[in-house]
Amino acid sequence: MNDAAPRPTLEAVAARAGVSRATVSRVVNGGDGVREPLVERVRRAVEELGYVPNQAARSLVTKRHHAVAVVVAEPESRVFADPFFALQLRGISKELTAQDNQLVLLLTEGRDDHTRVARYLAGGHVDGALVFSLHLDDPLPGLIQRAGVPTVFGGRPGWSDGTADVVYVDSDNRGGARDAVRHLLGLGRSRVAHITGALDQTSAVDRLDGYRDVMGDADPDLVAPGDFTPAGGERAMRELLDRCPGLDAVFAANDLTASGALRVLRERGRRVPEDVALIGFDDMLPVAEQTDPPLTTVRQDIEEMGRLMARLLLRGLDPSPAGPAGAAPAGAAPAGVVLPTTLVRRASA
Amino acid sequence: MNDAAPRPTLEAVAARAGVSRATVSRVVNGGDGVREPLVERVRRAVEELGYVPNQAARSLVTKRHHAVAVVVAEPESRVFADPFFALQLRGISKELTAQDNQLVLLLTEGRDDHTRVARYLAGGHVDGALVFSLHLDDPLPGLIQRAGVPTVFGGRPGWSDGTADVVYVDSDNRGGARDAVRHLLGLGRSRVAHITGALDQTSAVDRLDGYRDVMGDADPDLVAPGDFTPAGGERAMRELLDRCPGLDAVFAANDLTASGALRVLRERGRRVPEDVALIGFDDMLPVAEQTDPPLTTVRQDIEEMGRLMARLLLRGLDPSPAGPAGAAPAGAAPAGVVLPTTLVRRASA
């Protein structure tokens, strides 16, 4: 362990910079109202002494920890295996860092650990939380609500019933799915199958609904359950080909699912797109570009979703004329921000 | 934002379970000395009410936050791009979770953010820190030392001079490198090149030293600088082939570097291993298995390193007859645990 070397004090910094304690304090907390040459002198003294501001004292002034928790409601192994999460975290990290907030990623081995996550959130270690990849029966949203920490969700929460003040950022999953299926019909395909995502997530439900909006009462055998993973896509594709050998198009719930489906189509001797046209969702690079053929897909801006989540949370934390900190504007219904999607045409459909 | 719904109290849990407050408190803090049927009743009441223990009160009893920070001294984008970190985090996550500690991953955009990381560490939000991928001129170790939080490092810190109580976990980088080069010489190769890692990290320095231990005063043109990435491996391999077209073997500082070198060797028409034998380091899967040909490499158990780091930290935090909490045993020199490496033979050498 490290020896706890004596920490340089605020007084030491003030003495070295030749300014008052109050001036050091103001600079450390953002520098408002301090002239630039003084700010520079204080910054140099802070650096030379290796001064670390006392968080508790700092919080008393700013009422903020300048730290935001990120919770991905998936096991740690999944967080690192699925590039979707890295992209969303990239957007979050850029936005939080730009506003000098520490990104605190709370990892778990699985759902059993969510009580511990809620305990950390309730413990006064962060100013707010960004939570994504929720599943319908997960106790996490309830635990977070009880922890009383301002939260923005990534993806429409399934339990949103219009009464709670829920802020979330989502993509137009249903509209994007409709665009995908219409595109397949426009290519002259008629037996269009769908491999779903994990149906305990609203994004998967919305994409299935979009498929149904266009296909109406299509043969229910044309829909097979997946789970947003390549392995799930392989399983579902085998099932579909066994059941409906005449299918001529597939809309997969995401690009990873499509990549799995593509392997099975090749294995079974179907040419893509000649025999079976295939569309994914996400426009996840490099996945969508490196499949053979490259994937036509529905693009959602995952990094921008992350940025927007962070921006909405920070805006809520910093009091402004728009409303009190940590609360949605008075009288606001569930505040969902839904980003548009775009169809990206490559070779697979 | 969420409405701050009233949080169920310890009293409410006690009433529902029909036990005393003290019993609930003991169960919530580990259940020592409480009979199993009572533990079960309290747990059920906790679950039914959605009780979240008050962290401050809990810490007063246990003097612990039951949270451990992990700091990877790399930008967030690198953390998610290099599977090395995912593996080390997997080991850490398993061990921390098994002992009911929250993994708090502090992400940054780069070195400029390390002061903010130190501030969070000093703020009383975690019991200790696990820090890895340090670079020689990084101010982070000094900042952490001043923050006074017990720390275990992954990889031998470059500034360890035998005076500070530094606990670290490392692999036998030098010994592993020697094994690799000896294996290449044993295959009858004599012009053995080395692509280094990032030489501001001790793991890269140690592997270069191991190469020199065996090769002695070999042509210095046979050593080219890399940076542990595939792109760095490509650049260095081009440089080496231009300078020493007669080279017949390459020891690359890690598998990602070797994968880049392999692409350039193929591009230049060299057959591996016939013309040029190639060895990596890490045994990073799937990288090492999916190259063509698969990589002979020096295996280090990255996940186990992560586990061991967590175990050493937690052992230091929980007072035991061996020594006071947060400190190394009295009189101990820098406590480095160095794990052995193994040569794994595949087709590339």
XYZ file of C-alpha atoms in Angstrom, chain A:
349
model
C 0.000 0.000 0.000
C 1.021 3.572 -0.392
C 2.133 5.450 2.649
C -0.273 8.282 3.232
C 2.165 11.153 2.558
C 0.976 14.485 3.973
C -1.355 16.183 1.499
C -0.492 19.762 0.525
C -3.091 22.149 1.902
C -5.065 24.991 0.379
C -2.992 27.308 2.588
C 0.251 26.012 1.068
C -1.072 26.693 -2.435
C -2.202 30.206 -1.418
C 1.235 30.965 0.099
C 3.115 29.704 -2.953
C 0.890 31.605 -5.381
C 0.913 34.716 -3.206
C -2.875 34.990 -3.127
C -5.637 34.554 -0.541
C -7.206 31.211 0.396
C -10.491 32.454 -1.067
C -8.853 33.057 -4.424
C -7.378 29.541 -4.489
C -10.762 28.126 -3.564
C -12.489 30.032 -6.380
C -9.911 28.894 -8.947
C -10.105 25.271 -7.842
C -13.890 25.430 -8.162
C -13.958 26.816 -11.666
C -12.197 30.173 -11.571
C -15.282 32.382 -11.878
C -14.532 36.024 -11.124
C -10.756 35.598 -10.829
C -8.462 37.497 -13.214
C -6.562 35.324 -15.718
C -3.003 36.076 -14.457
C -4.056 35.049 -10.940
C -5.770 31.919 -12.241
C -2.508 31.038 -14.000
C -0.421 31.579 -10.835
C -2.757 29.439 -8.753
C -2.818 26.689 -11.387
C 1.001 26.637 -11.450
C 1.182 26.392 -7.638
C -1.433 23.602 -7.640
C 0.655 21.692 -10.157
C 4.011 22.259 -8.459
C 2.715 21.134 -5.065
C 0.573 18.336 -6.442
C -2.398 19.762 -4.570
C -5.539 17.631 -4.625
C -8.646 19.584 -3.595
C -10.462 18.084 -0.638
C -13.607 16.673 -2.155
C -15.765 17.191 0.906
C -14.801 20.848 1.213
C -15.224 21.327 -2.518
C -18.681 19.768 -2.418
C -19.718 22.170 0.326
C -19.020 25.061 -2.025
C -20.399 23.597 -5.219
C -22.921 21.135 -3.763
C -21.599 18.799 -6.456
C -19.230 15.839 -6.532
C -18.550 16.425 -10.224
C -18.910 12.706 -10.728
C -21.580 10.824 -12.668
C -22.233 7.097 -12.433
C -22.852 5.000 -15.510
C -24.664 1.711 -15.049
C -24.989 -0.787 -17.868
C -27.561 -3.356 -16.815
C -25.518 -6.196 -18.307
C -22.775 -8.424 -16.889
C -19.248 -6.982 -17.207
C -18.331 -9.648 -19.802
C -21.143 -8.475 -22.116
C -20.212 -4.793 -21.669
C -16.771 -5.485 -23.093
C -17.910 -7.947 -25.785
C -20.606 -5.839 -27.469
C -19.230 -2.739 -29.254
C -22.606 -1.007 -28.764
C -21.687 -0.237 -25.155
C -18.209 1.047 -26.020
C -19.773 3.489 -28.483
C -22.362 4.751 -26.028
C -19.698 5.103 -23.341
C -17.503 7.024 -25.785
C -20.218 9.657 -26.218
C -20.838 9.820 -22.482
C -17.132 10.076 -21.665
C -16.520 12.906 -24.131
C -19.420 14.952 -22.798
C -18.719 14.379 -19.091
C -15.007 15.115 -19.511
C -15.673 18.276 -21.491
C -17.620 19.519 -18.474
C -14.992 18.262 -15.960
C -17.114 15.482 -14.505
C -15.605 12.122 -13.536
C -17.142 9.113 -15.304
C -17.725 6.414 -12.689
C -18.594 3.135 -14.415
C -20.212 0.679 -12.008
C -19.592 -2.851 -13.287
C -21.333 -6.004 -12.113
C -21.222 -9.727 -12.702
C -24.990 -9.721 -13.198
C -28.394 -8.776 -11.922
C -27.751 -10.149 -8.435
C -25.343 -7.279 -7.923
C -27.829 -4.506 -8.669
C -28.682 -3.978 -5.002
C -25.027 -3.166 -4.369
C -25.056 -0.727 -7.306
C -28.095 1.025 -5.846
C -26.335 1.199 -2.479
C -23.391 2.963 -4.117
C -25.706 5.357 -5.938
C -27.508 6.161 -2.681
C -24.232 6.665 -0.835
C -23.591 10.221 -1.945
C -20.648 9.388 -4.203
C -22.072 10.778 -7.456
C -24.340 13.610 -8.571
C -26.436 11.528 -10.909
C -26.639 8.370 -12.952
C -26.856 7.345 -16.595
C -28.441 3.917 -16.908
C -28.784 1.830 -20.023
C -29.640 -1.596 -21.401
C -32.496 -2.100 -18.946
C -34.494 -5.327 -19.024
C -38.211 -5.420 -18.262
C -38.100 -7.428 -15.032
C -34.962 -5.780 -13.653
C -35.410 -4.341 -10.137
C -32.738 -1.719 -10.903
C -35.023 1.189 -11.930
C -37.036 0.829 -8.733
C -33.869 0.623 -6.645
C -32.462 3.707 -8.369
C -35.685 5.622 -7.836
C -35.518 4.848 -4.130
C -31.850 5.892 -4.059
C -33.147 9.342 -5.007
C -30.379 10.170 -7.443
C -31.159 12.132 -10.648
C -31.123 9.702 -13.544
C -31.304 9.700 -17.318
C -32.043 6.406 -19.039
C -30.685 5.169 -22.349
C -33.584 3.529 -24.167
C -37.245 3.920 -23.279
C -37.861 2.242 -19.921
C -40.511 -0.459 -20.186
C -42.255 0.572 -16.982
C -42.800 4.178 -18.048
C -46.553 4.669 -17.643
C -46.760 8.412 -18.012
C -46.885 9.139 -14.280
C -43.227 9.160 -13.320
C -40.839 11.917 -14.333
C -38.604 9.760 -16.464
C -36.005 11.304 -18.729
C -34.671 9.044 -21.451
C -32.911 9.113 -24.804
C -33.866 6.597 -27.452
C -33.727 5.958 -31.202
C -36.797 5.663 -33.378
C -36.650 1.868 -33.265
C -40.164 1.332 -34.609
C -39.789 3.801 -37.486
C -36.380 2.390 -38.399
C -37.782 -1.138 -38.494
C -40.617 -0.016 -40.754
C -38.093 1.574 -43.151
C -36.100 -1.671 -43.248
C -39.089 -3.884 -44.027
C -40.489 -1.450 -46.624
C -37.104 -1.436 -48.329
C -37.163 -5.250 -48.546
C -40.699 -5.208 -49.985
C -39.548 -2.507 -52.437
C -36.889 -4.948 -53.687
C -39.752 -7.269 -54.660
C -39.347 -9.626 -51.698
C -42.514 -11.043 -50.160
C -41.475 -13.711 -47.642
C -39.757 -11.313 -45.201
C -38.628 -12.933 -41.938
C -37.645 -11.163 -38.695
C -35.115 -12.239 -36.080
C -36.014 -10.342 -32.918
C -33.728 -8.884 -30.275
C -34.032 -9.751 -26.586
C -37.758 -9.181 -26.106
C -37.354 -8.134 -22.474
C -35.916 -4.874 -23.861
C -38.128 -2.160 -25.337
C -35.790 -1.637 -28.323
C -36.471 -5.230 -29.418
C -40.219 -4.901 -28.829
C -40.345 -1.646 -30.820
C -38.458 -3.160 -33.778
C -40.807 -6.149 -33.811
C -43.775 -3.753 -33.735
C -42.301 -1.833 -36.684
C -41.967 -5.106 -38.629
C -45.587 -5.945 -37.848
C -46.768 -2.440 -38.794
C -45.659 -3.190 -42.362
C -46.104 -6.950 -42.638
C -49.537 -7.021 -40.984
C -50.756 -10.577 -40.536
C -47.708 -12.231 -42.082
C -47.063 -15.900 -41.319
C -46.050 -15.953 -37.607
C -43.550 -18.690 -38.537
C -41.523 -15.915 -40.182
C -40.615 -14.456 -36.771
C -37.911 -16.146 -34.666
C -36.508 -15.009 -31.318
C -32.914 -13.774 -31.059
C -31.000 -12.017 -28.301
C -28.865 -9.319 -30.023
C -25.828 -11.669 -30.237
C -24.245 -13.421 -33.273
C -24.915 -16.829 -31.675
C -28.579 -15.913 -31.235
C -28.719 -14.880 -34.903
C -27.296 -18.245 -35.976
C -29.821 -20.218 -33.918
C -32.784 -18.176 -35.168
C -31.661 -18.374 -38.809
C -31.435 -22.185 -38.647
C -34.906 -22.294 -37.114
C -36.326 -20.002 -39.824
C -34.779 -21.942 -42.727
C -36.062 -25.248 -41.341
C -39.555 -23.812 -40.927
C -39.821 -21.529 -43.971
C -37.325 -22.678 -46.614
C -38.982 -20.306 -49.122
C -38.121 -17.082 -47.243
C -36.497 -14.456 -49.476
C -35.550 -11.705 -47.001
C -34.552 -11.268 -43.345
C -34.711 -8.196 -41.126
C -32.395 -8.850 -38.155
C -32.841 -6.851 -34.930
C -29.202 -5.678 -34.949
C -25.995 -6.042 -36.937
C -24.481 -8.671 -34.636
C -27.595 -10.808 -35.116
C -27.361 -10.252 -38.888
C -23.708 -11.355 -38.908
C -24.719 -14.648 -37.269
C -27.633 -15.107 -39.692
C -25.280 -14.468 -42.614
C -22.967 -17.304 -41.558
C -25.876 -19.762 -41.489
C -27.262 -18.559 -44.847
C -23.849 -19.194 -46.440
C -23.538 -22.571 -44.694
C -26.924 -23.553 -46.180
C -25.907 -22.396 -49.668
C -28.164 -19.322 -49.896
C -26.662 -16.369 -51.753
C -27.034 -12.929 -50.156
C -28.687 -10.823 -51.538
C -29.649 -12.891 -54.637
C -31.572 -15.643 -52.769
C -32.106 -13.909 -49.441
C -31.840 -10.139 -48.848
C -30.623 -9.223 -45.360
C -30.881 -6.023 -43.293
C -29.465 -5.306 -39.843
C -29.871 -2.463 -37.338
C -27.304 -0.130 -35.687
C -24.751 0.451 -38.459
C -22.176 -0.869 -36.035
C -18.700 -0.467 -37.471
C -16.622 -2.394 -38.276
C -19.210 -5.236 -38.067
C -21.565 -3.873 -40.757
C -18.768 -3.072 -43.204
C -16.680 -6.202 -42.757
C -19.326 -8.848 -43.345
C -19.308 -10.410 -46.809
C -21.358 -8.890 -48.390
C -21.349 -5.672 -46.316
C -24.655 -5.095 -44.481
C -27.478 -2.839 -45.469
C -28.663 -1.600 -42.091
C -30.674 0.957 -40.117
C -28.271 3.503 -38.673
C -28.710 4.917 -35.188
C -26.176 7.376 -33.778
C -25.154 5.474 -30.662
C -22.333 7.812 -29.635
C -24.653 10.813 -29.958
C -27.212 9.045 -27.754
C -24.531 8.772 -25.069
C -23.577 12.436 -25.426
C -27.177 13.512 -25.221
C -27.839 11.435 -22.094
C -24.885 13.117 -20.375
C -25.941 16.574 -21.564
C -29.513 16.128 -20.307
C -28.310 14.937 -16.907
C -25.808 17.758 -16.434
C -28.372 20.329 -17.524
C -30.735 18.978 -14.863
C -27.998 19.128 -12.203
C -26.969 22.726 -12.773
C -29.724 25.045 -11.584
C -30.934 27.358 -14.331
C -34.047 29.446 -15.015
C -35.562 26.380 -16.665
C -36.172 24.625 -13.382
C -34.734 23.394 -10.083
C -31.734 21.097 -10.031
C -32.374 17.399 -10.304
C -35.965 17.764 -11.357
C -37.747 17.784 -14.671
C -39.432 21.064 -15.598
C -42.668 21.421 -13.614
C -45.631 19.659 -15.143
C -43.524 17.817 -17.676
C -44.721 14.436 -18.852
C -42.124 11.649 -19.277
C -39.431 13.453 -21.237
C -38.228 11.169 -23.974
C -35.870 12.405 -26.629
C -36.154 10.147 -29.676
C -33.429 10.395 -32.310
C -34.191 9.614 -35.966
C -32.692 6.621 -37.813
C -31.489 6.343 -41.427
C -31.346 3.410 -43.811
C -27.757 2.802 -44.968
C -27.579 0.817 -48.214
C -24.711 -1.573 -48.742
C -24.641 -4.872 -50.636
C -26.785 -7.255 -48.562
C -30.202 -5.800 -49.567
